[in-house]
């Protein structure tokens, strides 16, 4: 296979086209490259789209702040994107757009983009244009580029379909977990009636968020939990920052085994009201001000039982309706909404037994989800290996022989 070498600047020309607000909004994701922007997630775009860059099908789009994580790719469609992104037309007489997309996303070139990215504290890394433009790419003959791009389009699409099927299975299992919780809540309410959360609690408090270091705390250091420590219904100890050595910890906010925690603020409505119970043997961690600690009356209720019941469909809807905050700002959950949540008025022994049985059933579902996640990871590894082997000539597409992709 004949190979020619060229620096990127010889293949790219900046597209300076603006003022097409009628075109769809695009974004760039590390996993896939350029795609339509999902307007239901993340920040809203600027009201004035006149300065947004136009992207045409076949253009290379680069997020220079996230390029080292793979946030770039050749777009398959026209649209507009934030002016902070780079948009390049390709010299299509020398490089096939699909081939360049896969080439830059192969392991050697991802590694090179990572290498030339510049550390820019405190915001992370940035890919300087002067370094990016000098990256040398190896290009086979145009006919071979077409063949490789067509092959990878077909093979990656097949893998992507398998991944989507697996993710669909995981979503169904998530729905089953939610169904089990809501079914139990409705069953116990039918047997014992309801009580507002305020009547089985002693206190609700939020913590303290000093300026912390963005790293995990050492064995003898204090940490302050992040809002994400309760996402998914489980306490995630790794979700914390280190309290600086010259800042005295406020001991009244130390987490204790059995504490019931709830997220009160987040940029995502779906994460507000997430709950988890602090397990045994937790390290020295302090409550942050984006998390509520619900002190449960142990004579009346079980923290583990309440953690499940607060995830029921009824309470999730109550929380979503009760969230305050201006559009585009961090949303907050008022304490009055938390206290008004309803839980079954079941006897304590029924609560404890129900929590144990429900945890057993949910753990079985989560084992299946872990298996699916491992399968998805293997598929994505195979996808990456296939791209790298094809664009670097390690894989003969005419015979299906070459690099070991297993």
Coordinates of C-alpha atoms in Angstrom, one line a residue:
X1 CA 0.0 0.0 0.0
X2 CA 1.5 3.3 -1.1
X3 CA 1.6 5.9 1.7
X4 CA 2.0 9.6 1.4
X5 CA 2.7 11.9 4.4
X6 CA 1.3 15.4 4.9
X7 CA 0.9 17.9 7.8
X8 CA -2.6 18.7 8.7
X9 CA -2.3 22.3 7.7
X10 CA -1.9 21.2 4.1
X11 CA -5.2 19.4 4.2
X12 CA -7.4 21.9 6.2
X13 CA -8.8 25.3 5.6
X14 CA -10.8 27.2 8.2
X15 CA -14.5 27.6 7.3
X16 CA -15.4 31.1 8.1
X17 CA -19.2 30.9 7.5
X18 CA -21.7 32.3 10.0
X19 CA -25.3 33.5 10.2
X20 CA -27.3 30.3 9.4
X21 CA -29.5 30.1 12.5
X22 CA -32.0 27.9 10.7
X23 CA -29.6 25.0 10.6
X24 CA -29.7 22.4 13.3
X25 CA -27.4 22.7 16.4
X26 CA -24.5 20.3 16.5
X27 CA -22.1 19.2 19.3
X28 CA -18.9 17.1 19.5
X29 CA -18.7 14.1 21.8
X30 CA -15.6 12.2 22.8
X31 CA -17.2 8.8 22.1
X32 CA -18.5 9.4 18.5
X33 CA -17.5 12.8 17.2
X34 CA -20.0 15.2 15.7
X35 CA -23.7 14.7 16.2
X36 CA -27.0 16.6 16.6
X37 CA -27.2 18.4 19.9
X38 CA -29.7 17.0 22.4
X39 CA -31.6 20.1 23.5
X40 CA -33.1 18.3 26.5
X41 CA -29.7 18.0 28.2
X42 CA -27.0 20.5 29.3
X43 CA -27.0 24.3 29.0
X44 CA -29.2 26.2 26.6
X45 CA -27.5 27.7 23.5
X46 CA -27.1 31.4 23.1
X47 CA -30.2 33.3 22.1
X48 CA -28.1 34.9 19.4
X49 CA -27.0 32.2 17.0
X50 CA -25.7 34.6 14.3
X51 CA -22.1 34.1 15.5
X52 CA -22.3 30.3 15.5
X53 CA -20.0 28.6 13.0
X54 CA -21.6 26.8 10.0
X55 CA -20.5 23.2 9.6
X56 CA -21.0 21.5 6.2
X57 CA -21.1 17.7 5.7
X58 CA -17.5 16.6 5.4
X59 CA -16.1 19.3 7.6
X60 CA -13.7 18.5 10.5
X61 CA -14.9 19.9 13.8
X62 CA -12.6 20.2 16.8
X63 CA -13.3 21.1 20.4
X64 CA -9.8 22.3 21.3
X65 CA -10.4 22.1 25.1
X66 CA -11.5 18.4 24.9
X67 CA -9.5 17.2 21.9
X68 CA -7.2 15.1 24.1
X69 CA -10.3 13.1 25.1
X70 CA -11.4 12.5 21.4
X71 CA -13.8 15.5 21.1
X72 CA -13.4 15.9 17.3
X73 CA -14.6 14.3 14.1
X74 CA -15.8 14.8 10.6
X75 CA -19.4 15.8 10.4
X76 CA -21.8 13.8 8.2
X77 CA -24.3 16.7 8.1
X78 CA -24.6 20.4 7.9
X79 CA -25.4 22.5 11.0
X80 CA -24.1 25.2 13.3
X81 CA -21.9 25.0 16.4
X82 CA -20.5 27.3 19.0
X83 CA -17.8 29.7 17.7
X84 CA -15.4 28.3 20.3
X85 CA -15.0 25.2 18.1
X86 CA -12.7 24.9 15.1
X87 CA -14.4 24.1 11.8
X88 CA -12.2 23.0 8.8
X89 CA -13.0 22.3 5.2
X90 CA -10.9 19.4 3.8
X91 CA -8.7 19.2 0.7
X92 CA -10.9 16.4 -0.7
X93 CA -8.6 15.8 -3.6
X94 CA -6.0 14.5 -1.1
X95 CA -8.0 13.1 1.8
X96 CA -11.4 11.3 2.1
X97 CA -13.5 12.9 4.9
X98 CA -14.5 9.5 6.3
X99 CA -10.9 8.2 6.2
X100 CA -9.6 11.3 8.1
X101 CA -12.3 10.9 10.7
X102 CA -11.2 7.4 11.5
X103 CA -7.5 8.1 11.1
X104 CA -7.6 10.9 13.7
X105 CA -9.7 8.7 16.0
X106 CA -7.2 5.8 15.8
X107 CA -4.9 5.0 18.7
X108 CA -1.7 6.5 17.3
X109 CA -3.3 9.9 16.4
X110 CA -5.3 10.1 19.6
X111 CA -2.1 9.6 21.4
X112 CA -0.4 12.3 19.4
X113 CA -3.2 14.8 20.0
X114 CA -3.0 14.0 23.7
X115 CA 0.8 14.5 23.6
X116 CA 0.7 18.0 21.9
X117 CA -2.2 19.3 24.0
X118 CA -1.1 21.9 26.5
X119 CA -1.8 21.9 30.2
X120 CA -3.8 25.0 31.1
X121 CA -4.5 25.1 34.8
X122 CA -7.0 25.4 36.4
X123 CA -9.3 24.5 33.5
X124 CA -7.5 21.5 32.0
X125 CA -5.9 21.1 28.6
X126 CA -6.1 23.0 25.3
X127 CA -4.9 21.9 21.9
X128 CA -2.9 24.8 20.4
X129 CA -3.4 25.4 16.7
X130 CA 0.3 25.7 16.0
X131 CA 0.9 22.2 17.4
X132 CA -2.2 20.6 15.9
X133 CA -1.5 21.9 12.4
X134 CA 2.0 20.3 12.3
X135 CA 0.7 16.8 13.1
X136 CA 1.8 14.6 10.2
X137 CA -0.8 12.2 8.8
X138 CA -0.1 9.2 6.6
X139 CA -2.4 8.8 3.6
X140 CA -2.8 5.8 1.3
X141 CA -4.0 6.3 -2.2
X142 CA -7.5 7.8 -2.5
X143 CA -9.0 4.5 -3.7
X144 CA -7.7 2.8 -0.6
X145 CA -9.0 5.6 1.6
X146 CA -12.5 5.1 0.2
X147 CA -12.2 1.4 0.7
X148 CA -11.1 1.7 4.3
X149 CA -13.8 4.4 5.1
X150 CA -16.6 2.2 3.6
X151 CA -15.4 -0.8 5.5
X152 CA -15.2 1.0 8.8
X153 CA -18.6 2.6 8.2
X154 CA -20.2 -0.8 7.9
X155 CA -18.2 -2.5 10.7
X156 CA -18.5 0.3 13.3
X157 CA -22.3 0.6 12.5
X158 CA -22.6 -3.1 13.2
X159 CA -20.8 -2.7 16.5
X160 CA -22.8 0.4 17.4
X161 CA -26.1 -1.5 16.8
X162 CA -24.9 -4.2 19.2
X163 CA -23.9 -1.5 21.8
X164 CA -27.3 0.2 21.5
X165 CA -29.1 -3.2 22.0
X166 CA -27.0 -3.8 25.2
X167 CA -27.7 -0.2 26.4
X168 CA -31.4 -0.8 25.7
X169 CA -31.2 -3.9 27.9
X170 CA -29.6 -1.9 30.7
X171 CA -32.4 0.7 30.4
X172 CA -35.0 -1.9 30.7
X173 CA -33.3 -3.2 33.9
X174 CA -33.3 0.3 35.3
X175 CA -37.0 0.5 34.7
X176 CA -37.4 -2.9 36.4
X177 CA -35.6 -1.6 39.5
X178 CA -37.8 1.5 39.6
X179 CA -40.8 -0.7 39.1
X180 CA -39.9 -3.0 42.1
X181 CA -39.5 0.1 44.3
X182 CA -42.8 1.6 43.3
X183 CA -44.7 -1.7 43.5
X184 CA -43.4 -2.2 47.0
X185 CA -44.3 1.3 48.0
X186 CA -47.9 1.0 46.7
X187 CA -48.3 -2.4 48.3
X188 CA -47.3 -1.2 51.7
X189 CA -49.3 2.0 51.4
X190 CA -52.4 -0.1 50.7
X191 CA -51.7 -2.2 53.8
X192 CA -50.6 0.5 56.3
X193 CA -51.5 3.9 54.8
X194 CA -49.0 6.8 54.4
X195 CA -47.1 9.2 56.6
X196 CA -45.2 12.4 55.5
X197 CA -41.5 12.2 55.9
X198 CA -41.5 15.1 58.4
X199 CA -43.2 12.8 60.9
X200 CA -40.5 10.1 60.9
X201 CA -37.5 12.6 60.9
X202 CA -35.8 14.4 63.7
X203 CA -33.9 17.0 61.6
X204 CA -32.8 18.0 58.2
X205 CA -29.5 19.8 57.7
X206 CA -27.1 20.8 54.9
X207 CA -23.4 21.0 55.3
X208 CA -20.4 23.2 54.4
X209 CA -18.5 23.7 51.2
X210 CA -15.1 25.3 51.8
X211 CA -12.6 25.7 49.0
X212 CA -11.0 22.3 48.6
X213 CA -8.3 20.5 46.6
X214 CA -9.4 18.5 43.5
X215 CA -7.9 15.2 44.7
X216 CA -8.8 12.2 46.8
X217 CA -8.0 12.6 50.6
X218 CA -5.2 10.6 52.0
X219 CA -5.6 8.2 55.0
X220 CA -5.1 11.0 57.6
X221 CA -6.8 13.8 55.7
X222 CA -10.4 15.1 55.7
X223 CA -12.5 15.2 52.6
X224 CA -15.8 17.0 51.7
X225 CA -18.3 15.1 49.7
X226 CA -19.5 16.2 46.3
X227 CA -23.1 16.3 45.2
X228 CA -22.5 13.3 43.0
X229 CA -21.8 11.0 45.9
X230 CA -25.4 9.9 46.1
X231 CA -26.1 9.4 42.4
X232 CA -27.6 6.1 41.5
X233 CA -28.9 5.3 44.9
X234 CA -25.6 4.3 46.4
X235 CA -23.0 6.2 48.4
X236 CA -19.9 6.8 46.3
X237 CA -17.1 7.5 48.7
X238 CA -14.7 8.5 45.9
X239 CA -16.9 11.5 45.1
X240 CA -15.2 13.9 47.4
X241 CA -12.5 16.7 47.5
X242 CA -9.7 17.1 50.0
X243 CA -10.0 19.7 52.7
X244 CA -6.8 21.8 52.8
X245 CA -4.5 21.0 55.7
X246 CA -4.7 24.6 57.0
X247 CA -8.5 24.6 57.2
X248 CA -10.0 23.2 60.4
X249 CA -12.8 20.6 59.8
X250 CA -16.2 21.4 61.1
X251 CA -16.7 18.2 63.0
X252 CA -20.5 18.6 63.3
X253 CA -20.7 17.8 59.6
X254 CA -18.8 14.5 59.8
X255 CA -20.6 11.7 58.0
X256 CA -21.6 8.7 60.2
X257 CA -22.6 5.2 59.3
X258 CA -26.3 5.0 58.6
X259 CA -26.7 8.7 57.6
X260 CA -29.5 9.2 55.0
X261 CA -28.3 11.7 52.4
X262 CA -30.2 13.5 49.7
X263 CA -29.0 15.7 46.9
X264 CA -30.6 19.2 47.1
X265 CA -28.9 21.0 44.2
X266 CA -27.7 20.1 40.7
X267 CA -27.7 21.3 37.1
X268 CA -29.7 18.2 36.3
X269 CA -33.3 17.9 37.5
X270 CA -33.0 14.1 37.3
X271 CA -30.2 14.0 39.9
X272 CA -31.9 16.3 42.5
X273 CA -33.4 14.2 45.2
X274 CA -31.0 11.3 44.7
X275 CA -30.7 9.4 48.0
X276 CA -28.2 7.0 49.6
X277 CA -27.2 5.7 53.0
X278 CA -23.7 6.0 54.3
X279 CA -22.2 2.6 54.8
X280 CA -20.0 1.3 57.6
X281 CA -16.3 2.2 57.9
X282 CA -16.6 5.4 55.9
X283 CA -13.4 7.6 55.8
X284 CA -13.2 11.0 57.4
X285 CA -15.7 12.9 55.2
X286 CA -17.8 16.0 55.8
X287 CA -21.2 16.9 54.5
X288 CA -21.3 19.5 51.8
X289 CA -23.9 22.2 51.4
X290 CA -25.4 20.6 48.3
X291 CA -26.5 17.6 50.2
X292 CA -29.1 17.2 52.9
X293 CA -28.6 14.9 55.8
X294 CA -32.0 13.5 57.0
X295 CA -31.8 12.4 60.6
X296 CA -34.3 9.6 60.9
X297 CA -36.1 8.7 64.2
X298 CA -34.8 5.1 64.7
X299 CA -37.9 4.3 66.7
X300 CA -40.2 5.0 63.7
X301 CA -38.3 4.2 60.6
X302 CA -35.3 2.6 58.9
X303 CA -32.9 4.8 56.9
X304 CA -32.5 2.0 54.3
X305 CA -36.2 1.6 53.9
X306 CA -36.7 5.4 53.5
X307 CA -33.9 5.5 50.9
X308 CA -35.9 3.1 48.7
X309 CA -39.3 4.8 49.3
X310 CA -37.9 8.2 48.4
X311 CA -37.0 6.7 45.0
X312 CA -40.6 5.7 44.3
X313 CA -42.4 7.2 41.2
X314 CA -44.7 9.2 43.5
X315 CA -41.9 10.9 45.4
X316 CA -39.7 11.4 42.3
X317 CA -42.6 13.3 40.7
X318 CA -43.2 15.3 43.9
X319 CA -39.6 16.3 44.0
X320 CA -39.5 17.4 40.3
X321 CA -42.5 19.5 40.7
X322 CA -41.1 21.1 43.9
X323 CA -37.7 22.1 42.5
X324 CA -37.0 25.9 42.6
X325 CA -34.6 27.8 40.5
X326 CA -34.5 30.0 37.4
X327 CA -34.1 28.4 34.0
X328 CA -30.4 27.8 33.2
X329 CA -29.4 28.1 36.9
X330 CA -28.6 25.4 39.4
X331 CA -31.9 23.9 40.7
X332 CA -32.6 23.6 44.4
X333 CA -34.9 21.4 46.4
X334 CA -36.6 23.2 49.3
X335 CA -36.7 21.5 52.6
X336 CA -40.5 21.8 52.7
X337 CA -40.8 19.6 49.6
X338 CA -38.5 17.0 51.2
X339 CA -40.6 16.9 54.4
X340 CA -43.8 16.5 52.4
X341 CA -42.7 13.3 50.7
X342 CA -44.9 10.4 51.6
X343 CA -43.8 6.9 52.7
X344 CA -45.7 3.8 53.9
X345 CA -46.7 3.9 57.5
X346 CA -45.4 0.4 58.0
X347 CA -44.2 -1.0 61.3
X348 CA -40.4 -0.9 61.8
X349 CA -40.0 -4.6 61.5
X350 CA -41.9 -4.7 58.2
X351 CA -39.7 -1.8 56.9
X352 CA -36.5 -3.6 57.8
X353 CA -37.5 -6.9 56.3
X354 CA -38.8 -5.2 53.1
X355 CA -35.6 -3.2 52.7
X356 CA -33.5 -6.4 52.9
X357 CA -35.7 -8.3 50.4
X358 CA -35.8 -5.4 48.0
X359 CA -32.0 -4.9 48.2
X360 CA -31.6 -8.6 47.4
X361 CA -33.8 -8.3 44.2
X362 CA -32.1 -5.0 43.1
X363 CA -28.6 -6.5 43.6
X364 CA -29.5 -9.4 41.3
X365 CA -30.6 -6.9 38.6
X366 CA -27.4 -4.8 39.1
X367 CA -25.3 -7.9 38.6
X368 CA -26.9 -8.3 35.2
X369 CA -26.2 -4.6 34.5
X370 CA -22.5 -5.0 35.5
X371 CA -22.3 -7.9 33.0
X372 CA -23.9 -5.7 30.3
X373 CA -21.5 -2.9 31.0
X374 CA -18.5 -5.2 30.7
X375 CA -19.9 -6.5 27.3
X376 CA -20.3 -2.9 26.1
X377 CA -16.7 -2.1 27.2
X378 CA -15.4 -5.0 25.2
X379 CA -17.4 -4.0 22.1
X380 CA -16.0 -0.4 22.4
X381 CA -12.5 -1.8 22.7
X382 CA -13.0 -3.9 19.7
X383 CA -14.3 -0.9 17.8
X384 CA -11.2 1.1 18.6
X385 CA -8.9 -1.7 17.8
X386 CA -10.7 -2.3 14.4
X387 CA -10.3 1.4 13.5
X388 CA -6.6 1.5 14.4
X389 CA -5.9 -1.7 12.5
X390 CA -7.7 -0.7 9.4
X391 CA -6.3 2.9 9.0
X392 CA -2.7 1.8 9.8
X393 CA -2.7 -1.1 7.4
X394 CA -2.5 -3.9 10.0
X395 CA -5.8 -5.4 8.8
X396 CA -6.3 -6.7 5.3
X397 CA -9.9 -6.0 4.4
X398 CA -9.9 -8.2 1.4
X399 CA -9.1 -11.3 3.4
X400 CA -10.2 -10.3 6.9
X401 CA -6.8 -11.1 8.2
X402 CA -4.4 -9.1 10.2
X403 CA -4.0 -7.7 13.7
X404 CA -5.6 -9.7 16.6
X405 CA -8.7 -7.7 17.5
X406 CA -9.9 -10.0 20.3

